[in-house]
Every structure is written in structure tokens, then in C-alpha cells.
Amino acid sequence: MKFEKSHSFLIIFYATILGFIIHKIIAYFLIPKEFEDHFIYSILMIYGIFGTLSLAIVYLLKKIKESAPDSVGYGFLALTTVKMVIAYAFLRPIIKTHLPKTPTEKLCFFIVFIYFLSIETYLTIRILNNNK
């Protein structure tokens, strides 16, 4: 029973680690080292930020499911909107920078954002389909 409640959090935790490892391997071959060294946010930091936000979103969605099961979808939309605002706040310094590395850094940021958004969407569907 306890494992069932933490299963979603374990999925996020393992997906964060797996995504980071795959991202670093791909970056090693495709992104010049001097670009990656001068990123405003390291790839590790980006995964940490989005992993933490995903954990918070899934936790809050589970709380919404307990108190108002019919509002989980609206909660997901609201929390995702808040996440997008936070992501934009982090992205703003990258957008203002005009260096050769900037497009690569933007791409890395958006790939991680979409990766975690898909994980959250999958877990939200699981929460919605859980009929307890």
C-alpha cells in the first residue's frame, strides 16, 4: 500500500536519472564542450529544477484527487501553467543572451521541459484512471 502511493514519485525519480544520463551521453557527442561549459544553467541543474517541479505537481494532483476527484484535470492545467511561468522565468536569461551557444542551450532547455511534461501527463492519466 505504501509502495503504491510512492510509485509515481519513483517513476519521476528514475525518469529524471535516466533522462539525465541519456541527455549527457547525447550531449557528449553533439554539443561542443565549450558550449556546455558556458551554459547559464547546467544540464544537471535543469533536470533538478524540472524533476522537483514534477514531484510537486504530482504530489499536489494526488492531494486534489483525495479532496476533489473531479478537479484533477483542472488542477493539472493550472499547475502546468504555473510550471510554464516558472520555466519562462528561468528561460528569460537564456533568451536575452545572443551567443553562438544560445540556440543549443534553448534546445536543451525545451527538450527537458517537454520530457517532464510528458511524464507528468502520463502520471496524471494514471491518477485520473485510478478509481479508488
Short mmCIF file of N, CA and C in Angstrom, two decimals:
data_model
loop_
_atom_site.label_atom_id
_atom_site.label_comp_id
_atom_site.label_asym_id
_atom_site.label_seq_id
_atom_site.Cartn_x
_atom_site.Cartn_y
_atom_site.Cartn_z
N MET A 1 0.83 -1.19 0.00
CA MET A 1 0.00 0.00 0.00
C MET A 1 0.87 1.25 0.00
N LYS A 2 1.87 1.28 0.83
CA LYS A 2 2.78 2.43 0.90
C LYS A 2 3.53 2.58 -0.42
N PHE A 3 3.95 1.46 -1.00
CA PHE A 3 4.64 1.50 -2.28
C PHE A 3 3.74 2.06 -3.37
N GLU A 4 2.47 1.72 -3.33
CA GLU A 4 1.51 2.20 -4.32
C GLU A 4 1.44 3.72 -4.32
N LYS A 5 1.47 4.34 -3.13
CA LYS A 5 1.40 5.79 -3.04
C LYS A 5 2.67 6.46 -3.55
N SER A 6 3.81 5.83 -3.36
CA SER A 6 5.07 6.44 -3.77
C SER A 6 5.51 6.00 -5.17
N HIS A 7 4.72 5.17 -5.81
CA HIS A 7 5.09 4.64 -7.13
C HIS A 7 5.30 5.78 -8.15
N SER A 8 4.42 6.76 -8.16
CA SER A 8 4.55 7.88 -9.09
C SER A 8 5.83 8.67 -8.84
N PHE A 9 6.17 8.83 -7.58
CA PHE A 9 7.38 9.58 -7.23
C PHE A 9 8.63 8.81 -7.67
N LEU A 10 8.58 7.49 -7.56
CA LEU A 10 9.70 6.67 -8.02
C LEU A 10 9.85 6.76 -9.54
N ILE A 11 8.73 6.80 -10.24
CA ILE A 11 8.78 6.94 -11.70
C ILE A 11 9.46 8.24 -12.06
N ILE A 12 9.09 9.33 -11.39
CA ILE A 12 9.72 10.62 -11.68
C ILE A 12 11.20 10.57 -11.34
N PHE A 13 11.53 10.00 -10.20
CA PHE A 13 12.93 9.93 -9.77
C PHE A 13 13.77 9.15 -10.78
N TYR A 14 13.31 7.96 -11.16
CA TYR A 14 14.07 7.15 -12.11
C TYR A 14 14.08 7.76 -13.51
N ALA A 15 12.98 8.39 -13.91
CA ALA A 15 12.93 9.04 -15.22
C ALA A 15 13.88 10.23 -15.26
N THR A 16 14.01 10.93 -14.14
CA THR A 16 14.95 12.05 -14.07
C THR A 16 16.38 11.55 -14.25
N ILE A 17 16.73 10.51 -13.54
CA ILE A 17 18.09 9.97 -13.64
C ILE A 17 18.35 9.42 -15.03
N LEU A 18 17.41 8.64 -15.56
CA LEU A 18 17.57 8.05 -16.89
C LEU A 18 17.66 9.14 -17.97
N GLY A 19 16.76 10.12 -17.89
CA GLY A 19 16.78 11.21 -18.86
C GLY A 19 18.08 12.00 -18.81
N PHE A 20 18.57 12.26 -17.60
CA PHE A 20 19.83 12.99 -17.45
C PHE A 20 20.99 12.21 -18.06
N ILE A 21 21.06 10.92 -17.77
CA ILE A 21 22.16 10.10 -18.30
C ILE A 21 22.12 10.08 -19.83
N ILE A 22 20.95 9.85 -20.40
CA ILE A 22 20.82 9.82 -21.86
C ILE A 22 21.16 11.19 -22.46
N HIS A 23 20.68 12.23 -21.81
CA HIS A 23 20.95 13.59 -22.29
C HIS A 23 22.45 13.89 -22.27
N LYS A 24 23.13 13.50 -21.19
CA LYS A 24 24.58 13.74 -21.09
C LYS A 24 25.35 12.95 -22.14
N ILE A 25 24.92 11.72 -22.40
CA ILE A 25 25.59 10.91 -23.42
C ILE A 25 25.42 11.56 -24.79
N ILE A 26 24.22 11.96 -25.12
CA ILE A 26 23.98 12.61 -26.41
C ILE A 26 24.73 13.93 -26.48
N ALA A 27 24.71 14.70 -25.39
CA ALA A 27 25.41 15.99 -25.36
C ALA A 27 26.91 15.81 -25.54
N TYR A 28 27.44 14.74 -25.00
CA TYR A 28 28.87 14.48 -25.11
C TYR A 28 29.30 14.39 -26.58
N PHE A 29 28.44 13.79 -27.41
CA PHE A 29 28.77 13.60 -28.81
C PHE A 29 28.34 14.77 -29.70
N LEU A 30 27.30 15.51 -29.30
CA LEU A 30 26.74 16.53 -30.20
C LEU A 30 27.01 17.97 -29.80
N ILE A 31 27.21 18.23 -28.52
CA ILE A 31 27.39 19.60 -28.06
C ILE A 31 28.86 19.85 -27.77
N PRO A 32 29.43 20.87 -28.39
CA PRO A 32 30.85 21.18 -28.09
C PRO A 32 31.03 21.48 -26.60
N LYS A 33 32.12 21.00 -26.04
CA LYS A 33 32.39 21.14 -24.61
C LYS A 33 32.40 22.61 -24.19
N GLU A 34 32.94 23.49 -25.02
CA GLU A 34 32.99 24.91 -24.66
C GLU A 34 31.60 25.53 -24.60
N PHE A 35 30.65 25.02 -25.39
CA PHE A 35 29.27 25.49 -25.28
C PHE A 35 28.68 25.07 -23.94
N GLU A 36 28.79 23.77 -23.66
CA GLU A 36 28.18 23.24 -22.44
C GLU A 36 28.79 23.86 -21.18
N ASP A 37 30.08 24.15 -21.22
CA ASP A 37 30.74 24.76 -20.05
C ASP A 37 30.24 26.16 -19.76
N HIS A 38 29.70 26.83 -20.78
CA HIS A 38 29.25 28.21 -20.59
C HIS A 38 27.72 28.35 -20.60
N PHE A 39 27.01 27.24 -20.45
CA PHE A 39 25.56 27.32 -20.31
C PHE A 39 25.23 28.11 -19.05
N ILE A 40 24.16 28.88 -19.09
CA ILE A 40 23.72 29.61 -17.90
C ILE A 40 23.29 28.63 -16.82
N TYR A 41 22.53 27.61 -17.22
CA TYR A 41 22.12 26.54 -16.30
C TYR A 41 22.71 25.24 -16.82
N SER A 42 23.37 24.50 -15.96
CA SER A 42 23.91 23.22 -16.38
C SER A 42 22.76 22.24 -16.64
N ILE A 43 23.06 21.22 -17.39
CA ILE A 43 22.04 20.20 -17.68
C ILE A 43 21.56 19.56 -16.39
N LEU A 44 22.48 19.34 -15.45
CA LEU A 44 22.10 18.78 -14.16
C LEU A 44 21.13 19.70 -13.42
N MET A 45 21.38 21.00 -13.45
CA MET A 45 20.50 21.94 -12.77
C MET A 45 19.12 21.96 -13.41
N ILE A 46 19.07 21.90 -14.73
CA ILE A 46 17.78 21.90 -15.42
C ILE A 46 16.97 20.66 -15.04
N TYR A 47 17.63 19.50 -15.01
CA TYR A 47 16.93 18.28 -14.61
C TYR A 47 16.50 18.36 -13.15
N GLY A 48 17.32 18.95 -12.31
CA GLY A 48 16.95 19.12 -10.91
C GLY A 48 15.73 20.00 -10.73
N ILE A 49 15.71 21.12 -11.46
CA ILE A 49 14.57 22.04 -11.38
C ILE A 49 13.29 21.37 -11.85
N PHE A 50 13.34 20.78 -13.04
CA PHE A 50 12.13 20.18 -13.59
C PHE A 50 11.71 18.91 -12.84
N GLY A 51 12.68 18.16 -12.34
CA GLY A 51 12.34 16.99 -11.51
C GLY A 51 11.61 17.40 -10.25
N THR A 52 12.10 18.46 -9.61
CA THR A 52 11.46 18.97 -8.39
C THR A 52 10.06 19.50 -8.69
N LEU A 53 9.93 20.25 -9.77
CA LEU A 53 8.60 20.75 -10.15
C LEU A 53 7.64 19.60 -10.46
N SER A 54 8.13 18.57 -11.11
CA SER A 54 7.27 17.41 -11.43
C SER A 54 6.83 16.69 -10.16
N LEU A 55 7.75 16.52 -9.23
CA LEU A 55 7.38 15.89 -7.95
C LEU A 55 6.30 16.71 -7.25
N ALA A 56 6.46 18.03 -7.24
CA ALA A 56 5.48 18.90 -6.60
C ALA A 56 4.12 18.81 -7.30
N ILE A 57 4.13 18.80 -8.62
CA ILE A 57 2.87 18.74 -9.37
C ILE A 57 2.15 17.43 -9.10
N VAL A 58 2.86 16.31 -9.16
CA VAL A 58 2.21 15.02 -8.93
C VAL A 58 1.71 14.92 -7.48
N TYR A 59 2.49 15.42 -6.53
CA TYR A 59 2.04 15.43 -5.13
C TYR A 59 0.74 16.23 -4.99
N LEU A 60 0.71 17.42 -5.57
CA LEU A 60 -0.50 18.25 -5.47
C LEU A 60 -1.68 17.63 -6.20
N LEU A 61 -1.42 16.97 -7.33
CA LEU A 61 -2.52 16.30 -8.04
C LEU A 61 -3.10 15.16 -7.21
N LYS A 62 -2.24 14.45 -6.49
CA LYS A 62 -2.74 13.38 -5.61
C LYS A 62 -3.58 13.95 -4.48
N LYS A 63 -3.17 15.10 -3.95
CA LYS A 63 -3.96 15.76 -2.91
C LYS A 63 -5.29 16.25 -3.47
N ILE A 64 -5.28 16.77 -4.69
CA ILE A 64 -6.53 17.20 -5.32
C ILE A 64 -7.43 16.00 -5.55
N LYS A 65 -6.87 14.86 -5.95
CA LYS A 65 -7.66 13.64 -6.17
C LYS A 65 -8.36 13.20 -4.89
N GLU A 66 -7.67 13.35 -3.74
CA GLU A 66 -8.27 12.96 -2.45
C GLU A 66 -9.42 13.88 -2.07
N SER A 67 -9.27 15.18 -2.31
CA SER A 67 -10.28 16.13 -1.85
C SER A 67 -11.36 16.42 -2.89
N ALA A 68 -10.99 16.52 -4.15
CA ALA A 68 -11.95 16.83 -5.20
C ALA A 68 -11.59 16.05 -6.46
N PRO A 69 -12.00 14.77 -6.53
CA PRO A 69 -11.60 13.90 -7.64
C PRO A 69 -11.98 14.43 -9.03
N ASP A 70 -13.03 15.20 -9.12
CA ASP A 70 -13.46 15.71 -10.43
C ASP A 70 -12.63 16.89 -10.91
N SER A 71 -11.75 17.40 -10.08
CA SER A 71 -10.98 18.59 -10.43
C SER A 71 -9.51 18.31 -10.77
N VAL A 72 -9.16 17.06 -10.91
CA VAL A 72 -7.76 16.71 -11.18
C VAL A 72 -7.30 17.29 -12.52
N GLY A 73 -8.12 17.22 -13.53
CA GLY A 73 -7.77 17.76 -14.85
C GLY A 73 -7.53 19.26 -14.79
N TYR A 74 -8.43 19.97 -14.11
CA TYR A 74 -8.25 21.41 -13.96
C TYR A 74 -7.01 21.73 -13.14
N GLY A 75 -6.76 20.92 -12.13
CA GLY A 75 -5.56 21.09 -11.32
C GLY A 75 -4.31 20.91 -12.17
N PHE A 76 -4.32 19.90 -13.03
CA PHE A 76 -3.19 19.67 -13.92
C PHE A 76 -2.96 20.87 -14.82
N LEU A 77 -4.02 21.40 -15.40
CA LEU A 77 -3.88 22.57 -16.26
C LEU A 77 -3.33 23.78 -15.50
N ALA A 78 -3.85 24.01 -14.31
CA ALA A 78 -3.39 25.15 -13.51
C ALA A 78 -1.93 24.98 -13.09
N LEU A 79 -1.59 23.78 -12.61
CA LEU A 79 -0.21 23.54 -12.17
C LEU A 79 0.77 23.57 -13.33
N THR A 80 0.35 23.09 -14.49
CA THR A 80 1.21 23.14 -15.67
C THR A 80 1.42 24.59 -16.11
N THR A 81 0.39 25.40 -15.99
CA THR A 81 0.53 26.82 -16.31
C THR A 81 1.52 27.49 -15.36
N VAL A 82 1.44 27.19 -14.08
CA VAL A 82 2.39 27.73 -13.11
C VAL A 82 3.80 27.25 -13.45
N LYS A 83 3.93 25.99 -13.82
CA LYS A 83 5.24 25.45 -14.20
C LYS A 83 5.79 26.18 -15.42
N MET A 84 4.93 26.49 -16.38
CA MET A 84 5.37 27.21 -17.57
C MET A 84 5.86 28.61 -17.22
N VAL A 85 5.19 29.27 -16.29
CA VAL A 85 5.62 30.61 -15.86
C VAL A 85 6.99 30.52 -15.17
N ILE A 86 7.16 29.52 -14.32
CA ILE A 86 8.46 29.32 -13.66
C ILE A 86 9.53 29.01 -14.69
N ALA A 87 9.21 28.16 -15.65
CA ALA A 87 10.17 27.81 -16.70
C ALA A 87 10.55 29.03 -17.51
N TYR A 88 9.59 29.89 -17.79
CA TYR A 88 9.90 31.11 -18.53
C TYR A 88 10.82 32.02 -17.73
N ALA A 89 10.60 32.09 -16.42
CA ALA A 89 11.47 32.90 -15.57
C ALA A 89 12.91 32.39 -15.64
N PHE A 90 13.08 31.08 -15.69
CA PHE A 90 14.42 30.50 -15.83
C PHE A 90 14.95 30.68 -17.26
N LEU A 91 14.08 30.66 -18.24
CA LEU A 91 14.49 30.75 -19.64
C LEU A 91 14.85 32.17 -20.05
N ARG A 92 14.30 33.13 -19.37
CA ARG A 92 14.50 34.55 -19.75
C ARG A 92 15.97 34.95 -19.90
N PRO A 93 16.87 34.61 -18.96
CA PRO A 93 18.28 34.97 -19.16
C PRO A 93 18.89 34.30 -20.40
N ILE A 94 18.43 33.10 -20.71
CA ILE A 94 18.94 32.41 -21.90
C ILE A 94 18.47 33.13 -23.16
N ILE A 95 17.22 33.57 -23.16
CA ILE A 95 16.66 34.26 -24.32
C ILE A 95 17.39 35.58 -24.56
N LYS A 96 17.76 36.28 -23.49
CA LYS A 96 18.43 37.58 -23.63
C LYS A 96 19.87 37.46 -24.11
N THR A 97 20.46 36.28 -23.98
CA THR A 97 21.85 36.08 -24.39
C THR A 97 21.91 35.80 -25.88
N HIS A 98 22.83 36.46 -26.57
CA HIS A 98 22.98 36.24 -28.01
C HIS A 98 24.41 35.82 -28.29
N LEU A 99 24.67 34.55 -28.03
CA LEU A 99 25.97 33.96 -28.27
C LEU A 99 25.80 32.75 -29.19
N PRO A 100 26.87 32.22 -29.74
CA PRO A 100 26.75 31.03 -30.60
C PRO A 100 26.13 29.83 -29.88
N LYS A 101 26.27 29.74 -28.57
CA LYS A 101 25.76 28.60 -27.80
C LYS A 101 24.27 28.73 -27.48
N THR A 102 23.69 29.91 -27.64
CA THR A 102 22.32 30.16 -27.19
C THR A 102 21.29 29.22 -27.82
N PRO A 103 21.29 29.00 -29.14
CA PRO A 103 20.29 28.06 -29.69
C PRO A 103 20.42 26.65 -29.11
N THR A 104 21.64 26.21 -28.88
CA THR A 104 21.85 24.88 -28.29
C THR A 104 21.31 24.83 -26.87
N GLU A 105 21.55 25.87 -26.10
CA GLU A 105 21.07 25.91 -24.73
C GLU A 105 19.54 25.96 -24.67
N LYS A 106 18.93 26.73 -25.57
CA LYS A 106 17.47 26.79 -25.64
C LYS A 106 16.90 25.41 -25.97
N LEU A 107 17.52 24.74 -26.94
CA LEU A 107 17.06 23.41 -27.34
C LEU A 107 17.14 22.44 -26.17
N CYS A 108 18.25 22.44 -25.46
CA CYS A 108 18.38 21.57 -24.28
C CYS A 108 17.29 21.85 -23.25
N PHE A 109 17.03 23.13 -23.02
CA PHE A 109 16.01 23.53 -22.05
C PHE A 109 14.64 23.02 -22.46
N PHE A 110 14.27 23.23 -23.72
CA PHE A 110 12.94 22.82 -24.18
C PHE A 110 12.80 21.31 -24.26
N ILE A 111 13.86 20.61 -24.60
CA ILE A 111 13.79 19.15 -24.61
C ILE A 111 13.48 18.63 -23.21
N VAL A 112 14.15 19.17 -22.21
CA VAL A 112 13.91 18.74 -20.83
C VAL A 112 12.50 19.12 -20.39
N PHE A 113 12.05 20.32 -20.76
CA PHE A 113 10.70 20.76 -20.40
C PHE A 113 9.66 19.80 -20.96
N ILE A 114 9.78 19.47 -22.24
CA ILE A 114 8.80 18.58 -22.89
C ILE A 114 8.91 17.16 -22.34
N TYR A 115 10.12 16.72 -22.02
CA TYR A 115 10.32 15.40 -21.43
C TYR A 115 9.54 15.28 -20.12
N PHE A 116 9.70 16.27 -19.25
CA PHE A 116 9.00 16.20 -17.96
C PHE A 116 7.51 16.45 -18.12
N LEU A 117 7.11 17.26 -19.07
CA LEU A 117 5.68 17.46 -19.32
C LEU A 117 5.03 16.14 -19.75
N SER A 118 5.71 15.35 -20.56
CA SER A 118 5.14 14.07 -20.98
C SER A 118 5.06 13.10 -19.80
N ILE A 119 6.05 13.12 -18.91
CA ILE A 119 6.00 12.26 -17.72
C ILE A 119 4.82 12.68 -16.83
N GLU A 120 4.66 13.98 -16.62
CA GLU A 120 3.55 14.46 -15.79
C GLU A 120 2.20 14.12 -16.42
N THR A 121 2.11 14.22 -17.74
CA THR A 121 0.86 13.88 -18.42
C THR A 121 0.54 12.40 -18.22
N TYR A 122 1.53 11.55 -18.39
CA TYR A 122 1.35 10.11 -18.18
C TYR A 122 0.89 9.83 -16.75
N LEU A 123 1.53 10.43 -15.77
CA LEU A 123 1.17 10.18 -14.37
C LEU A 123 -0.20 10.77 -14.03
N THR A 124 -0.55 11.88 -14.65
CA THR A 124 -1.88 12.46 -14.43
C THR A 124 -2.96 11.53 -14.98
N ILE A 125 -2.70 10.93 -16.13
CA ILE A 125 -3.66 9.97 -16.69
C ILE A 125 -3.81 8.79 -15.74
N ARG A 126 -2.72 8.33 -15.18
CA ARG A 126 -2.79 7.22 -14.21
C ARG A 126 -3.60 7.63 -12.97
N ILE A 127 -3.40 8.85 -12.51
CA ILE A 127 -4.15 9.32 -11.34
C ILE A 127 -5.64 9.40 -11.69
N LEU A 128 -5.96 9.89 -12.88
CA LEU A 128 -7.36 10.00 -13.30
C LEU A 128 -8.01 8.63 -13.46
N ASN A 129 -7.26 7.65 -13.93
CA ASN A 129 -7.81 6.32 -14.15
C ASN A 129 -7.86 5.47 -12.88
N ASN A 130 -7.22 5.90 -11.82
CA ASN A 130 -7.24 5.18 -10.56
C ASN A 130 -8.59 5.42 -9.88
N ASN A 131 -9.40 4.40 -9.74
CA ASN A 131 -10.77 4.55 -9.23
C ASN A 131 -10.90 4.24 -7.75
N LYS A 132 -9.94 4.63 -6.96
CA LYS A 132 -10.06 4.37 -5.51
C LYS A 132 -10.89 5.43 -4.85
#
